Short mmCIF file of C-alpha atoms and ligand atoms in Angstrom, two decimals:
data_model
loop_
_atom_site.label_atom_id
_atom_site.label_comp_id
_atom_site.label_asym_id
_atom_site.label_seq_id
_atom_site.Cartn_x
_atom_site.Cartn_y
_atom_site.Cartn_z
CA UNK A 1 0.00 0.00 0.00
CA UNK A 2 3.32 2.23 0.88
CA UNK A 3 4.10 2.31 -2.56
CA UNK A 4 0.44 2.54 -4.37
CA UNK A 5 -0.33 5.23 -2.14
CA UNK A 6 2.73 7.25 -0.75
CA UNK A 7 2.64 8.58 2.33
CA UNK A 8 4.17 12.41 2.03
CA UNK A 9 5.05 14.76 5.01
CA UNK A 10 4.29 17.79 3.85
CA UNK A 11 5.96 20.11 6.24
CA UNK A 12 8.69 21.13 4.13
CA UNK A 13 6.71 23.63 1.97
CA UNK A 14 5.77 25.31 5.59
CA UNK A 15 9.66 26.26 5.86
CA UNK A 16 11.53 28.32 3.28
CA UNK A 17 13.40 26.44 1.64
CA UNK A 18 12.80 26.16 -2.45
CA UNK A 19 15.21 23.27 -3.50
CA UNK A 20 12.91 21.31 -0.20
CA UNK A 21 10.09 22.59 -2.12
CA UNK A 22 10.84 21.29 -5.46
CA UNK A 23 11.83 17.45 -4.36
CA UNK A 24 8.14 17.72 -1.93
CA UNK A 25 6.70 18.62 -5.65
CA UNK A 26 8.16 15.56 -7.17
CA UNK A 27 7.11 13.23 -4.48
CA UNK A 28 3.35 14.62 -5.00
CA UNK A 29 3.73 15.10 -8.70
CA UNK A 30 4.64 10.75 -9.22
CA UNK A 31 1.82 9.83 -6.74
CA UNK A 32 -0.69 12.66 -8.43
CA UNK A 33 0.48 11.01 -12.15
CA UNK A 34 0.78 7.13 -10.51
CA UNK A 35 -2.34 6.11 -8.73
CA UNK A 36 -4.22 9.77 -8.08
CA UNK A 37 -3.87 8.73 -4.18
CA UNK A 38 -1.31 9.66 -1.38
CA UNK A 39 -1.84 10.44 2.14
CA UNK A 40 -0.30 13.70 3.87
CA UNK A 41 0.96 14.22 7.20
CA UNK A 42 2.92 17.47 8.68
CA UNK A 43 0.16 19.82 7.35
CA UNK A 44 -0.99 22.09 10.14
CA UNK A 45 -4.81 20.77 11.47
CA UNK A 46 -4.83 19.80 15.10
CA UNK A 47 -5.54 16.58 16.53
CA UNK A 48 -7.46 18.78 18.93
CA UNK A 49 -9.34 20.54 15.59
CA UNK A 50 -10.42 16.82 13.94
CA UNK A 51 -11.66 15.68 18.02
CA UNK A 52 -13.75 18.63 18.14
CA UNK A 53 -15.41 18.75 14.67
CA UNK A 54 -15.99 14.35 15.23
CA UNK A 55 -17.71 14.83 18.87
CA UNK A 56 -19.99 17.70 17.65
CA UNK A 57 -20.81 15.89 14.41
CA UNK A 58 -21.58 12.56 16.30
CA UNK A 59 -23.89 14.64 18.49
CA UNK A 60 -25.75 16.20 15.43
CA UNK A 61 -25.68 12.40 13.80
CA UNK A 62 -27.24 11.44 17.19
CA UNK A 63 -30.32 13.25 17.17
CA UNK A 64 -33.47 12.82 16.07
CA UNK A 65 -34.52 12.28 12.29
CA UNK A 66 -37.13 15.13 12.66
CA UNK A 67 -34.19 17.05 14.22
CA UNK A 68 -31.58 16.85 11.65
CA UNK A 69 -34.55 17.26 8.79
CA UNK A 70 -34.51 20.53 10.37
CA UNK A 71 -31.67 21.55 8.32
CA UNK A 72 -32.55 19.33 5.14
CA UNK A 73 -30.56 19.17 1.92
CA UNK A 74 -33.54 19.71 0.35
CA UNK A 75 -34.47 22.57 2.25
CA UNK A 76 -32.45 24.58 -0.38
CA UNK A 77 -31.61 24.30 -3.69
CA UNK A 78 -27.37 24.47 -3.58
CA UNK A 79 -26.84 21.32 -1.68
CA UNK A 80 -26.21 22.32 2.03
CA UNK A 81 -27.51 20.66 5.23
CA UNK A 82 -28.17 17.18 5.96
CA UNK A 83 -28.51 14.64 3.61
CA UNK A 84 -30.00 11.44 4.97
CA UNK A 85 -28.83 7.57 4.42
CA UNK A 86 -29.99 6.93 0.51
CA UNK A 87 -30.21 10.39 -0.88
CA UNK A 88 -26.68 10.35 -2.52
CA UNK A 89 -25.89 7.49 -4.65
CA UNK A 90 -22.55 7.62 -6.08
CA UNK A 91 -22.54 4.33 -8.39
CA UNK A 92 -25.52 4.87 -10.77
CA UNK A 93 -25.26 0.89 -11.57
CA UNK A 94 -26.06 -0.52 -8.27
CA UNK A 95 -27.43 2.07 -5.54
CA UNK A 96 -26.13 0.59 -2.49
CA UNK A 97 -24.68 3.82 -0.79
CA UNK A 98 -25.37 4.19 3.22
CA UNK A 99 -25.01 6.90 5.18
CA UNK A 100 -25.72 9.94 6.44
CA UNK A 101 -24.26 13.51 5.53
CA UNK A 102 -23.75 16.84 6.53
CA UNK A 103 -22.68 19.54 3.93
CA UNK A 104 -21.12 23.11 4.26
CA UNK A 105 -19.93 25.25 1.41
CA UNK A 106 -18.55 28.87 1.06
CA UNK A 107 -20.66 31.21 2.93
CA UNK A 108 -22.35 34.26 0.76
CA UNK A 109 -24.75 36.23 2.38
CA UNK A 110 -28.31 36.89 1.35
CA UNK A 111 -27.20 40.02 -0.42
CA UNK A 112 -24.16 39.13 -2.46
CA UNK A 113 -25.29 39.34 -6.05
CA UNK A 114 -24.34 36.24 -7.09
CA UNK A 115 -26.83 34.62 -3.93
CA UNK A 116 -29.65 37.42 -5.79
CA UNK A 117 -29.08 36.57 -9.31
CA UNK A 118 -29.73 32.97 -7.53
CA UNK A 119 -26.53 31.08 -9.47
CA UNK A 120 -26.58 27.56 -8.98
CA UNK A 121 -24.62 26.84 -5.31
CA UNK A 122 -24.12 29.67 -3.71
CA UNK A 123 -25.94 31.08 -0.55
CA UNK A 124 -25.63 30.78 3.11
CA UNK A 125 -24.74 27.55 5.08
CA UNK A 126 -27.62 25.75 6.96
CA UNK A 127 -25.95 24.84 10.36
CA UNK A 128 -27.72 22.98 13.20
CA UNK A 129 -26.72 25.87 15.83
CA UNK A 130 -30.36 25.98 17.20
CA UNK A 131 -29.38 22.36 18.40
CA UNK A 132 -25.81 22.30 19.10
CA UNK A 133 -25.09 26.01 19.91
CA UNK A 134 -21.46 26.72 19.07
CA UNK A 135 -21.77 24.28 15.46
CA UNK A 136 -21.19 27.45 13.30
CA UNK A 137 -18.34 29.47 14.53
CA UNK A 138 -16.43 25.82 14.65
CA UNK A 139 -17.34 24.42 11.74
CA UNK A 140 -16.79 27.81 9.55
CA UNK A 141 -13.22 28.03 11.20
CA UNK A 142 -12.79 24.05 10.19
CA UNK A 143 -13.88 25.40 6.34
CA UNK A 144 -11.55 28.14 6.06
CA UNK A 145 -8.80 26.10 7.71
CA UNK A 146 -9.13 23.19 4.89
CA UNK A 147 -8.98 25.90 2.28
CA UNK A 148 -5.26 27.04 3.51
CA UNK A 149 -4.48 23.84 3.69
CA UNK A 150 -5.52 23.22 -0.22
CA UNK A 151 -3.87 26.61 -0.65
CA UNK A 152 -0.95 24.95 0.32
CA UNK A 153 -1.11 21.75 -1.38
CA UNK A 154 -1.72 23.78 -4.50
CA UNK A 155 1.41 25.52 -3.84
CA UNK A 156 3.08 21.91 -4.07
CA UNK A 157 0.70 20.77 -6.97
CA UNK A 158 1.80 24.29 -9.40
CA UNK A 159 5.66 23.39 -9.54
CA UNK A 160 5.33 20.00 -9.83
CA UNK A 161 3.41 20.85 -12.65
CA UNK A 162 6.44 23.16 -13.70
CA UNK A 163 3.89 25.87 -13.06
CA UNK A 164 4.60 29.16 -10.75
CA UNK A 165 4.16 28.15 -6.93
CA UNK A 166 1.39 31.36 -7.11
CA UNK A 167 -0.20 29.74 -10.14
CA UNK A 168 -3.45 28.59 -8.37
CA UNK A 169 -3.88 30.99 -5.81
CA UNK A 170 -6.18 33.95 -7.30
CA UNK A 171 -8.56 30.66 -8.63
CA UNK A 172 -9.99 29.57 -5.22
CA UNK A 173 -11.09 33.03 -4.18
CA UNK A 174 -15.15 32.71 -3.29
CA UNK A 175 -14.59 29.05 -3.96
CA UNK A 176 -16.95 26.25 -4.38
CA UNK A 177 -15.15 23.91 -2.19
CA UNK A 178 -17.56 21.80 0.10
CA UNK A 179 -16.58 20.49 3.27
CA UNK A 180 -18.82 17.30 4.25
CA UNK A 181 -18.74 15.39 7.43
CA UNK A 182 -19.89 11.37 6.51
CA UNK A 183 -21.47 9.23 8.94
CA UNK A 184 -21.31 5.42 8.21
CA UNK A 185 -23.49 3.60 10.31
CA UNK A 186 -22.60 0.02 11.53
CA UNK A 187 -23.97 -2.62 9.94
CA UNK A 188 -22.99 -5.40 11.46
CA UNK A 189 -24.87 -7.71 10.00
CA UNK A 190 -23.78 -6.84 6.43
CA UNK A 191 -20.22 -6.98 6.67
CA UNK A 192 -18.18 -6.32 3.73
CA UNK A 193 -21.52 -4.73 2.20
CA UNK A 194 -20.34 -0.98 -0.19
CA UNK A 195 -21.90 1.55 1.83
CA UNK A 196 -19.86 4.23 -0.57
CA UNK A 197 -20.44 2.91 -3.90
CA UNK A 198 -17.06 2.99 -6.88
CA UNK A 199 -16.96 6.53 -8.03
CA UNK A 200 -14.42 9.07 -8.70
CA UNK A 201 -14.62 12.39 -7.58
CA UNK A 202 -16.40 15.59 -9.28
CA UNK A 203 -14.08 17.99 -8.75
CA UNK A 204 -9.94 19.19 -8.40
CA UNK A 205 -8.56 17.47 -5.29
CA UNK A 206 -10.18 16.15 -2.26
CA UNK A 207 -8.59 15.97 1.41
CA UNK A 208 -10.08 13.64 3.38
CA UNK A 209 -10.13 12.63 6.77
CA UNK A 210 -11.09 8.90 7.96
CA UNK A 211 -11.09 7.58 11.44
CA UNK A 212 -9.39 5.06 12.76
CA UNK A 213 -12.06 2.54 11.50
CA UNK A 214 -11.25 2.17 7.66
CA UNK A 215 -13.01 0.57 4.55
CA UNK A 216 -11.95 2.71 2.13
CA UNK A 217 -10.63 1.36 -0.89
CA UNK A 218 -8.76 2.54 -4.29
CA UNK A 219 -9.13 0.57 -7.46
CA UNK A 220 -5.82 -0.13 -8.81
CA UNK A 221 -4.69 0.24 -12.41
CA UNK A 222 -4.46 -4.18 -12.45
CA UNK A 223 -8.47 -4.00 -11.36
CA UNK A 224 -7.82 -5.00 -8.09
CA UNK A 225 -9.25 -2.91 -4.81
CA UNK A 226 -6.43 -1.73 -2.50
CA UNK A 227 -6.68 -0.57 1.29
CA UNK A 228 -6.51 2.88 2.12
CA UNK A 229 -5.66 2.33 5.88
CA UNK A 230 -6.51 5.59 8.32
CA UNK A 231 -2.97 6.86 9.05
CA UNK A 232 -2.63 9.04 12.59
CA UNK A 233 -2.95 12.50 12.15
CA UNK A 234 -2.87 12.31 7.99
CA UNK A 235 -5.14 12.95 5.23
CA UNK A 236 -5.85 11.29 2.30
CA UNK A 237 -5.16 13.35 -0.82
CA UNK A 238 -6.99 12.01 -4.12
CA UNK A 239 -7.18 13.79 -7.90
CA UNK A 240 -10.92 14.79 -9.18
CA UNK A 241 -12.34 14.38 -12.30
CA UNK A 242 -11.89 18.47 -13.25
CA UNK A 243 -7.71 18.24 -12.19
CA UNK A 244 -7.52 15.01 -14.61
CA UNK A 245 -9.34 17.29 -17.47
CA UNK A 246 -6.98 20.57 -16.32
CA UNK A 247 -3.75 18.22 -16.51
CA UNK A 248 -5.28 16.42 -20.13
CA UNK A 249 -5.34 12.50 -17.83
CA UNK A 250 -1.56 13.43 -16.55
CA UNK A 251 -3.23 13.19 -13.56
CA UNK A 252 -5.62 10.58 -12.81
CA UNK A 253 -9.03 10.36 -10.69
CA UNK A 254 -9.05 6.86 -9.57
CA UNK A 255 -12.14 5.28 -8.65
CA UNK A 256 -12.79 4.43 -5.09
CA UNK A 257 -15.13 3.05 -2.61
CA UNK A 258 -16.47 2.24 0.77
CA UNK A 259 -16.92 -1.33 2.51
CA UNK A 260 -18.92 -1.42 6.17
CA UNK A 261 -16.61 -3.58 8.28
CA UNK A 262 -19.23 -3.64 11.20
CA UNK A 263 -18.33 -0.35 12.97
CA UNK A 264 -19.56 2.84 12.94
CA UNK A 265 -17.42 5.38 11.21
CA UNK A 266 -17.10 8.90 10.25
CA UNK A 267 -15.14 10.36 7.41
CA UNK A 268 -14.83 14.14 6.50
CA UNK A 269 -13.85 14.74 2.95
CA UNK A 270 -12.80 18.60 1.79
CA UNK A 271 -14.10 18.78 -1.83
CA UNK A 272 -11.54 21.65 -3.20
CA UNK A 273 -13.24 23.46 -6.04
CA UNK A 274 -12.45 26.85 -7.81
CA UNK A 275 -14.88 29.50 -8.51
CA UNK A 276 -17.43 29.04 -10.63
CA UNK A 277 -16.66 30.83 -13.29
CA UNK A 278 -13.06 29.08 -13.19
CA UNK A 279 -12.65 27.88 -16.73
CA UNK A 280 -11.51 24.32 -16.81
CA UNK A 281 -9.18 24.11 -19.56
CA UNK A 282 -5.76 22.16 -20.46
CA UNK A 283 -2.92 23.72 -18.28
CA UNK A 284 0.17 24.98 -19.90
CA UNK A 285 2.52 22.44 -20.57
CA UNK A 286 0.06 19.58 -20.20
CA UNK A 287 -0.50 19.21 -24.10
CA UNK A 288 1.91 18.60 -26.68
CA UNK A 289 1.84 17.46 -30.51
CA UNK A 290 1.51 13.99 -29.79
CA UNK A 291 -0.50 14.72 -26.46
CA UNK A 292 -3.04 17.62 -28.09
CA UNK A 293 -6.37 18.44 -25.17
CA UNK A 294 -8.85 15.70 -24.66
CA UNK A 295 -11.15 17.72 -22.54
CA UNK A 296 -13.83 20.54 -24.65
CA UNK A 297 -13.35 23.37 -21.82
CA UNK A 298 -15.80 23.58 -19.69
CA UNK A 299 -16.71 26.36 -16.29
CA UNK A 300 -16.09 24.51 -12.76
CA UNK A 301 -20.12 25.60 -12.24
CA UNK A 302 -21.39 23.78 -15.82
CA UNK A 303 -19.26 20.63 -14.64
CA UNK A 304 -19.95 20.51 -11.20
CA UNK A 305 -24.18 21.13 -11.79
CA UNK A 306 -23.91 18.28 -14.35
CA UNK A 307 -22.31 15.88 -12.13
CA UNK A 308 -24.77 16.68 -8.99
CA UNK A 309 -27.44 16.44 -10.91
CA UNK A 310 -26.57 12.65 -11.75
CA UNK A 311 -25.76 11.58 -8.10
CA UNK A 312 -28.72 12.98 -6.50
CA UNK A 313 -31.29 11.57 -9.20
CA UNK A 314 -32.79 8.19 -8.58
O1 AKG B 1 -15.84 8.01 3.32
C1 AKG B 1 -14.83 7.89 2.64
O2 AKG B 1 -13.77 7.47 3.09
C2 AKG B 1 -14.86 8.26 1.17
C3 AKG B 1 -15.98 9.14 0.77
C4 AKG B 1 -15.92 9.54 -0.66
O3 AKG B 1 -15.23 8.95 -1.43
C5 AKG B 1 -16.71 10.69 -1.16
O4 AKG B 1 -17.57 11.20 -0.43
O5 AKG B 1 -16.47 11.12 -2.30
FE1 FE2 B 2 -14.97 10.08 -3.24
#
């Protein structure tokens, strides 16, 4: 597993030191190119951060159905608030996902113009703070947190890409990253059942935390599904379907899933998006004569509304 999906301590690019930089870029660039999976540790989210945003989302997970409807998904129309076990179903072939979600986005206010004009998205967060007071000012911190930290990894990402370390940076402004919190019931009757079914993500990169339980699982490029163990303290870093199109497949989203293994077990993936009106389009020095774009260019909004569309559809 080691080699299939590196784990990289990341806590070079934190000092400055540019040739330390450059071989952290090459370490991410060969996992990024080989498998589209590697897990980071050395980033800067606190054990204490991760134990606070688990106990308050096992409390909200806790409560009542009629509770957590409070805040529905479908209370809204950009995706936000709790999705119950069913609603999402990632494999369109065999709808076997279970669990439970909560999702937070980018917070605009009633009165940005984007939130009037009503574009697909964007709005205000629904957060459970009538029930758990104290939900919002955490889990907003957690958000903005897990976009420095892609900040950072994008940092890593632009030069191994042969791209200025800057490159990225002005795209993620007013992003349309998600942050989601997963809760995977036990089932201990159906071990082994795919509570996550094989998918590959929508979007750039995600950054995902698992507990200590595990049952994730990578497909490999011999068609075989590979462990993605928790490791202490780290993250799992995989490539979206938009970074494959940006790099023209040098990078690859790899499709992945999730077994039950009998315990309860909560997972909190960081969806990192642009803005919407990000044009996805083949990045410099990703297309050659031989190699000429695959991808029609397309806005991170038109992609992204396409691909929610499917997975909340039954
Ligand atoms: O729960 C996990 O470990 C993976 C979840 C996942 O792949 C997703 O939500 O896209
Ligand atoms: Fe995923």
């Amino acid at each position: 597993m080691q080699e299939y999906i590196p784990i990289i301590d990341i806590s070079d690019i934190y000092q400055n030191n540019k040739s330390k930089h450059i071989e952290l870029a090459k370490k991410v660039d060969y996992a990024c190119r080989h498998s589209g999976f590697f897990c980071i540790t050395g980033h800067h989210i606190s054990r204490d951060d991760i134990q606070t945003i688990t106990s308050l989302s096992r409390r909200f997970f806790d409560l009542s159905m009629l509770e957590k409807q409070t805040i529905s998904i479908l209370n809204n129309q950009i995706y936000r608030g709790y999705s119950s076990h069913e609603l999402e179903q990632l494999d369109h072939k065999n709808s076997v996902d279970y669990k439970e979600m909560f999702d937070m986005g980018y917070p605009l206010g009633k009165d940005h113009p984007e939130v009037q004009r009503n574009e697909p998205f964007r709005g205000p967060n629904q957060h459970p703070e009538a029930l758990l007071p104290g939900w919002t000012e955490v889990f907003e911190a957690h958000y903005q947190k897990m976009t420095e930290l892609a900040r950072v990894l994008f940092r890593i990402i632009a030069l191994g890409l042969d791209l200025k370390e800057d490159f990225f940076n002005s795209m993620f402004f007013e992003s349309l990253s998600t942050f989601r919190v997963i809760h995977y019931p036990a089932l201990p009757e159906q071990h082994n059942r795919v509570v996550c079914g094989a998918h590959t993500d929508y979007g750039i990169l995600t950054i995902l935390y698992q507990d200590h339980v595990g049952g994730l699982q990578v497909r490999s490029k011999k068609d075989q599904w590979i462990d993605v163990p928790p490791v202490q303290d780290g993250f799992v870093v995989n490539i979206g379907d938009m970074m494959a199109m940006w790099t023209n497949d040098r990078y690859k989203s790899t499709s992945h899933r999730v077994l039950n293994i009998g315990q309860d077990r909560i997972s909190m993936p960081f969806f990192t998006e642009p803005h919407p009106s990000q044009l996805i389009q083949c990045l410099p020095y990703c297309s050659d004569m031989q190699n000429p774009p695959k991808y029609e260019p397309v806005t991170c909004r038109d992609w992204l509304l396409k691909r929610f569309k499917t997975a909340y559809s039954k």
